[in-house]
């Protein structure tokens, strides 16, 4: 009996569509945690991004080659052919030297540390500008797991939150969902480094009596069991001591600019390494 | 029965196109331009479905496609579903008031849909999340404009896909640029 002449099927479907997001929001333990239903989609996303990554690598190479050729043509008008060829070679070798220097620094860092590291390249970034994540070209096949730290030679980048077979999704420290337990290297004051997309960071829960100055370096405390102790995270940009606030308001700038990173290391075993011995408090 | 098969094929092809669009934006665009804002091509696919499918079919399909979007991001599924529910319902409401099927309408709708997406993401984040998203108007504006730029070719392409995979439905609806 349907006295009100309502389409019960449509009402049921619409109710389900409204309830689904609410159930999902309430049952999800962590915003970055995925369910079993995510697996095939994440795998497919990784595959598609791998294809685009290889393709764009090729396009970039070709574009660079084309631009080099255009440069040579321009120089041809003013210089002799022999000189131009030599200059182009010099440019290329400069580029190679820079690349070599970068790889040497990475190799040096890997050799000097006791930690077990896996080198990876950044393939893609988050689809939404509200979030700061990247995908790297290494996954569970290379021994990567959720919660492993991702760093560069300069400092902390983030941690793996969704590992796939051949790729992994990394939550950058600048993402709103990211928190890192930090210490001010000079004064050893403690605080929680929280992401502020896009690109910023803030240090929370620092007691008002603590000594914090602009330019201080924040390092990892090692207590979160993700990052090794004493690794640079950010630099203090500004400190505000408001009269009625419970703690200091500290704005930070990340040591590593996530937009400029190309290669990263994933720490597969930190071996309890302390990278930066405590500085004596004055 | 034949029509159901066509509809399933069409949904599959649309899902594939959505995945490719997401991959293009997150990987290809990122590799070529670095941190510069990119066009939200996925928005155009979802808008097309919201405009050219019945409300409940579009909503069901978009809820499934949200799983694809989620795999390219750290966005929680609940927030994404809530956001898409608002957008598709809004599109459907506006569509019932005024709608004409051509490229110009799609371009205007894509800009409006993109603006609405950015606004609803921001307000949902402010309302539901502890550490809310920042407004970042310049990034969002650039994304909206780029989305508008890409909307005409995408509309043409999606129409072609519908003509190939849903010939009977397209004939009865008589849609075209």
XYZ file of C-alpha atoms in Angstrom:
459
model
C 0.000 0.000 0.000
C 1.409 3.339 -0.980
C -1.069 6.027 0.093
C 1.230 8.998 -0.491
C 2.063 7.824 -4.012
C 5.832 7.873 -3.270
C 8.483 6.009 -5.236
C 9.835 3.864 -2.397
C 12.735 2.565 -4.503
C 13.980 6.073 -5.199
C 13.568 7.090 -1.556
C 15.541 4.049 -0.398
C 18.367 4.703 -2.888
C 18.553 8.404 -2.005
C 18.602 7.580 1.731
C 21.447 5.115 1.118
C 23.367 7.747 -0.861
C 23.025 10.246 1.987
C 23.883 7.747 4.718
C 26.952 6.221 2.995
C 29.264 9.266 3.483
C 28.166 9.592 7.101
C 28.856 5.911 7.832
C 32.204 6.151 6.055
C 33.240 9.240 8.032
C 32.236 7.644 11.336
C 33.774 4.226 10.790
C 37.099 5.372 9.358
C 39.792 5.091 12.060
C 42.271 7.349 10.295
C 41.590 9.687 7.371
C 44.512 8.261 5.388
C 43.715 4.629 6.138
C 42.225 2.709 3.199
C 39.920 -0.293 3.183
C 40.091 -3.560 1.226
C 37.987 -1.955 -1.498
C 40.781 0.568 -2.138
C 43.351 -2.026 -3.188
C 42.413 -2.597 -6.879
C 41.842 1.134 -7.472
C 45.132 2.101 -5.826
C 46.952 -0.540 -7.848
C 45.388 0.769 -11.058
C 46.226 4.369 -10.078
C 49.845 3.376 -9.516
C 49.973 1.657 -12.883
C 48.495 4.641 -14.740
C 50.835 7.061 -12.982
C 53.820 4.808 -13.827
C 52.858 4.946 -17.506
C 52.429 8.727 -17.438
C 55.698 9.081 -15.504
C 57.664 7.122 -18.149
C 55.910 9.030 -20.930
C 56.522 12.474 -19.390
C 60.158 11.512 -18.748
C 60.485 10.842 -22.486
C 58.660 14.056 -23.400
C 60.890 16.061 -21.082
C 63.981 14.475 -22.640
C 62.778 15.241 -26.159
C 61.775 18.811 -25.244
C 65.152 19.382 -23.635
C 66.874 18.007 -26.727
C 64.761 20.243 -28.960
C 65.492 23.321 -26.821
C 69.202 22.516 -26.950
C 68.980 22.346 -30.725
C 67.189 25.699 -30.876
C 69.928 27.167 -28.682
C 72.601 25.847 -31.018
C 70.825 27.352 -34.014
C 70.709 30.768 -32.353
C 74.353 30.625 -31.431
C 75.217 29.605 -34.973
C 74.378 33.079 -36.173
C 77.059 34.691 -34.036
C 79.666 32.012 -33.434
C 81.621 29.622 -35.562
C 80.350 26.046 -35.929
C 83.210 24.524 -34.016
C 82.775 26.809 -31.017
C 79.047 26.121 -30.882
C 79.542 22.398 -30.787
C 82.040 22.744 -27.985
C 79.726 25.021 -26.032
C 76.851 22.594 -26.365
C 79.085 19.809 -25.158
C 80.121 21.940 -22.250
C 76.485 22.619 -21.356
C 75.678 18.963 -21.518
C 78.654 18.022 -19.408
C 77.707 20.710 -16.889
C 74.257 19.175 -16.636
C 75.800 15.739 -16.267
C 78.219 17.040 -13.651
C 75.342 18.533 -11.645
C 73.401 15.286 -11.870
C 76.526 13.387 -10.909
C 77.053 15.664 -7.923
C 73.462 15.070 -6.793
C 73.770 11.307 -7.112
C 77.167 11.364 -5.368
C 75.631 13.251 -2.433
C 72.875 10.638 -2.230
C 75.386 7.789 -2.413
C 77.614 9.437 0.169
C 74.657 9.881 2.523
C 73.662 6.250 2.055
C 77.202 5.015 2.759
C 77.802 7.217 5.810
C 74.699 6.028 7.642
C 74.037 2.795 9.440
C 70.411 2.950 8.312
C 69.060 0.713 5.590
C 67.762 2.927 2.810
C 65.914 2.396 -0.456
C 66.321 5.132 -3.082
C 63.150 6.136 -4.972
C 61.983 8.713 -7.504
C 58.891 10.887 -7.159
C 56.355 10.032 -9.858
C 53.306 12.127 -9.112
C 51.591 14.382 -6.621
C 48.141 14.492 -4.990
C 45.107 14.981 -7.240
C 43.618 17.606 -4.916
C 45.426 20.815 -3.989
C 44.010 20.493 -0.444
C 46.342 17.589 0.208
C 50.101 17.166 0.013
C 51.037 13.634 -0.993
C 53.338 12.142 -3.614
C 53.729 8.710 -5.157
C 57.183 7.100 -5.373
C 58.329 4.387 -7.786
C 59.083 1.760 -5.114
C 56.591 -0.463 -3.318
C 56.129 -3.599 -1.247
C 58.185 -5.537 -3.813
C 61.211 -3.533 -2.646
C 60.357 -4.154 1.023
C 58.502 -0.912 1.712
C 55.744 -0.836 4.344
C 53.228 1.656 5.695
C 54.749 3.979 8.300
C 58.282 3.995 6.894
C 60.038 7.378 6.885
C 60.825 9.154 3.627
C 63.792 11.544 3.707
C 66.349 13.344 1.553
C 69.910 14.237 2.443
C 68.632 17.643 3.642
C 65.783 16.521 5.879
C 62.420 14.873 6.426
C 59.964 14.550 3.508
C 57.130 12.443 4.959
C 56.094 8.844 5.543
C 54.533 6.036 3.519
C 50.826 5.647 4.200
C 49.620 3.501 1.325
C 52.170 1.021 -0.055
C 51.318 -0.821 -3.283
C 53.162 -3.609 -5.090
C 55.310 -1.378 -7.306
C 54.585 2.127 -5.993
C 53.873 3.816 -2.643
C 51.858 6.834 -1.580
C 53.776 9.209 0.712
C 52.097 11.644 3.098
C 54.299 14.757 3.092
C 54.970 16.563 6.374
C 53.214 19.612 4.878
C 49.895 17.726 4.589
C 47.137 18.685 7.023
C 46.936 15.088 8.289
C 50.654 14.866 9.064
C 52.121 15.210 12.561
C 55.763 14.745 13.568
C 57.139 14.792 17.097
C 59.855 17.470 17.063
C 62.546 19.123 19.153
C 64.127 22.536 18.821
C 67.754 21.613 18.255
C 69.228 24.553 20.202
C 66.998 24.629 23.283
C 65.615 21.040 23.198
C 62.081 22.397 23.620
C 59.458 19.876 22.507
C 56.484 20.318 20.222
C 54.337 18.709 17.567
C 55.031 19.691 13.965
C 51.738 19.806 12.080
C 51.243 20.242 8.343
C 49.407 23.233 6.936
C 48.718 22.628 3.227
C 49.853 24.140 0.960
C 53.508 24.056 1.853
C 53.532 25.355 5.436
C 54.090 23.911 8.906
C 53.333 24.924 12.487
C 54.829 23.861 15.810
C 52.134 23.223 18.412
C 52.074 22.669 22.182
C 55.317 24.551 22.935
C 55.200 25.917 26.490
C 55.276 29.692 26.780
C 58.362 29.548 28.995
C 60.387 27.732 26.305
C 63.217 29.407 24.416
C 62.309 29.581 20.711
C 63.934 31.995 18.251
C 63.518 32.733 14.558
C 65.946 30.593 12.561
C 65.999 27.703 15.086
C 66.111 24.280 13.477
C 63.475 21.710 14.441
C 64.685 18.112 14.419
C 62.862 14.820 14.855
C 62.628 13.495 18.412
C 62.505 9.866 17.311
C 59.587 9.199 19.670
C 57.022 8.640 16.911
C 58.893 5.478 15.807
C 58.792 6.697 12.209
C 61.736 9.068 11.838
C 65.280 8.585 13.210
C 66.214 10.946 16.022
C 67.842 14.288 15.214
C 66.902 14.621 11.547
C 66.085 18.192 10.356
C 62.387 18.896 9.782
C 61.925 22.658 9.545
C 63.225 26.113 10.406
C 61.368 28.578 12.663
C 59.927 31.428 10.582
C 58.122 33.370 13.308
C 57.318 33.104 17.012
C 54.310 34.766 18.617
C 53.703 34.884 22.365
C 50.061 35.917 22.806
C 48.964 37.087 26.236
C 45.946 34.756 26.605
C 47.273 31.768 24.672
C 48.244 28.529 26.402
C 51.281 27.903 24.204
C 53.545 29.722 21.759
C 52.419 30.193 18.160
C 55.345 29.018 16.044
C 55.272 29.099 12.233
C 57.769 26.895 10.385
C 59.270 26.526 6.913
C 60.083 22.943 5.854
C 63.769 22.201 5.300
C 62.890 20.251 2.162
C 60.683 21.918 -0.445
C 58.419 19.049 -1.571
C 57.860 20.672 -4.982
C 61.571 20.558 -5.799
C 62.399 17.034 -4.661
C 63.095 14.452 -7.361
C 64.834 11.631 -5.502
C 64.155 10.431 -1.953
C 65.249 7.715 0.460
C 62.905 5.400 2.323
C 64.268 4.208 5.660
C 63.549 0.496 5.820
C 65.531 0.066 9.056
C 66.676 3.079 11.112
C 68.810 0.889 13.434
C 68.127 3.407 16.238
C 70.487 5.893 14.636
C 70.744 9.325 16.244
C 71.673 11.615 13.359
C 72.216 14.752 15.371
C 73.651 14.437 18.884
C 71.937 16.735 21.410
C 73.322 20.264 21.668
C 74.198 21.318 25.221
C 71.597 23.655 26.679
C 73.132 27.038 27.584
C 19.409 -6.549 -22.325
C 21.548 -5.223 -25.175
C 21.117 -1.712 -23.782
C 22.256 -2.855 -20.311
C 25.409 -4.301 -21.869
C 26.041 -0.993 -23.626
C 25.507 0.891 -20.374
C 27.993 -1.337 -18.533
C 30.509 -0.881 -21.357
C 29.969 2.878 -21.243
C 30.453 2.979 -17.458
C 33.645 0.967 -17.810
C 34.998 3.273 -20.541
C 34.085 6.365 -18.490
C 35.912 4.870 -15.479
C 38.953 4.260 -17.663
C 38.854 7.831 -19.000
C 38.549 9.157 -15.441
C 41.604 7.118 -14.374
C 43.613 8.417 -17.348
C 42.546 12.011 -16.582
C 43.630 11.607 -12.941
C 46.959 10.095 -14.034
C 47.488 12.935 -16.524
C 46.898 15.572 -13.852
C 48.844 13.997 -11.000
C 51.790 12.577 -12.931
C 52.189 14.006 -16.451
C 51.243 17.604 -15.617
C 53.321 17.468 -12.429
C 56.399 16.159 -14.255
C 56.174 18.887 -16.912
C 55.184 21.889 -14.794
C 56.446 21.043 -11.293
C 54.261 22.415 -8.527
C 52.067 24.569 -10.814
C 48.279 24.150 -10.499
C 46.760 21.845 -13.113
C 43.407 21.399 -14.847
C 40.919 19.256 -12.915
C 40.049 16.988 -15.847
C 38.312 14.487 -13.566
C 35.771 17.197 -12.708
C 34.786 17.368 -16.389
C 34.093 13.628 -16.521
C 31.953 13.774 -13.381
C 30.134 16.873 -14.622
C 29.386 15.157 -17.917
C 27.874 12.199 -16.053
C 25.854 14.518 -13.804
C 24.455 16.321 -16.848
C 23.833 13.418 -19.220
C 22.682 10.641 -16.887
C 19.533 10.367 -14.735
C 20.146 11.631 -11.186
C 20.308 8.280 -9.371
C 22.385 6.544 -12.059
C 24.826 9.457 -12.106
C 25.059 9.473 -8.318
C 25.638 5.709 -8.123
C 28.294 5.824 -10.827
C 30.022 8.830 -9.264
C 30.072 7.139 -5.841
C 31.912 4.204 -7.435
C 34.222 6.558 -9.346
C 35.059 8.287 -6.051
C 37.090 5.157 -5.242
C 39.242 5.897 -8.294
C 39.723 9.523 -7.200
C 40.610 8.423 -3.672
C 43.396 6.173 -4.950
C 45.158 9.281 -6.324
C 44.903 11.250 -3.092
C 44.884 11.256 0.710
C 41.322 12.586 0.806
C 39.029 10.542 3.113
C 36.269 8.686 1.239
C 33.473 10.030 3.459
C 34.423 13.660 2.785
C 34.759 12.964 -0.925
C 31.352 11.245 -1.110
C 29.700 14.059 0.831
C 31.324 16.606 -1.480
C 30.234 14.796 -4.637
C 26.717 14.289 -3.270
C 26.357 18.047 -2.794
C 27.764 18.806 -6.246
C 25.751 16.273 -8.222
C 22.540 17.217 -6.388
C 23.232 20.891 -7.107
C 23.961 20.161 -10.780
C 20.813 18.096 -11.072
C 18.742 20.885 -9.493
C 20.144 23.532 -11.865
C 19.777 21.151 -14.823
C 16.066 20.727 -14.041
C 15.638 24.548 -14.193
C 17.639 25.372 -17.308
C 19.628 23.115 -19.577
C 20.636 23.107 -23.189
C 22.996 20.591 -24.685
C 25.912 22.346 -26.324
C 29.571 23.216 -25.805
C 28.945 26.709 -24.426
C 26.662 25.352 -21.690
C 29.263 22.724 -20.785
C 32.061 25.321 -20.523
C 29.967 27.529 -18.217
C 28.856 24.498 -16.200
C 32.432 23.217 -15.880
C 33.657 26.532 -14.450
C 30.664 26.675 -12.075
C 31.125 23.014 -11.059
C 34.831 23.583 -10.420
C 34.142 26.687 -8.308
C 31.416 24.814 -6.407
C 33.772 21.870 -5.815
C 36.477 24.127 -4.384
C 34.007 25.971 -2.173
C 32.296 22.852 -0.878
C 35.690 21.160 -0.222
C 36.777 24.167 1.780
C 33.569 24.476 3.798
C 33.308 20.726 4.421
C 36.903 20.749 5.626
C 36.262 23.740 7.902
C 33.096 22.121 9.255
C 34.281 18.545 9.687
C 38.043 18.509 10.064
C 40.224 19.561 12.975
C 43.060 20.935 10.847
C 41.031 22.525 8.050
C 42.181 23.208 4.504
C 43.413 26.668 3.619
C 41.463 28.734 1.108
C 44.501 29.395 -1.170
C 42.429 31.461 -3.639
C 45.110 31.849 -6.319
C 45.793 28.123 -6.647
C 42.080 27.344 -6.747
C 41.386 30.132 -9.248
C 44.150 28.896 -11.544
C 42.709 25.365 -11.356
C 39.219 26.628 -12.183
C 40.466 28.597 -15.201
C 42.523 25.691 -16.532
C 39.547 23.370 -16.078
C 37.433 25.791 -18.122
C 40.086 25.838 -20.859
C 40.115 22.076 -21.168
C 36.318 21.704 -20.994
C 35.477 22.155 -24.700
C 37.786 19.416 -26.070
C 36.821 17.125 -23.194
C 33.107 17.663 -23.911
C 33.628 16.803 -27.577
C 35.596 13.702 -26.604
C 33.067 12.494 -24.011
C 30.210 13.007 -26.478
C 32.089 10.887 -29.022
C 32.520 8.161 -26.390
C 28.773 8.237 -25.687
C 27.986 8.080 -29.435
C 30.195 5.014 -29.784
C 29.135 3.184 -26.649
C 25.499 4.324 -26.183
C 24.211 4.889 -29.742
C 20.517 4.242 -28.953
C 20.403 6.504 -25.895
C 22.190 9.304 -27.740
C 19.736 9.003 -30.624
C 16.731 9.442 -28.318
C 18.335 12.323 -26.372
C 19.662 14.062 -29.519
C 22.607 15.674 -27.826
C 25.451 17.279 -29.688
C 27.889 20.145 -29.662
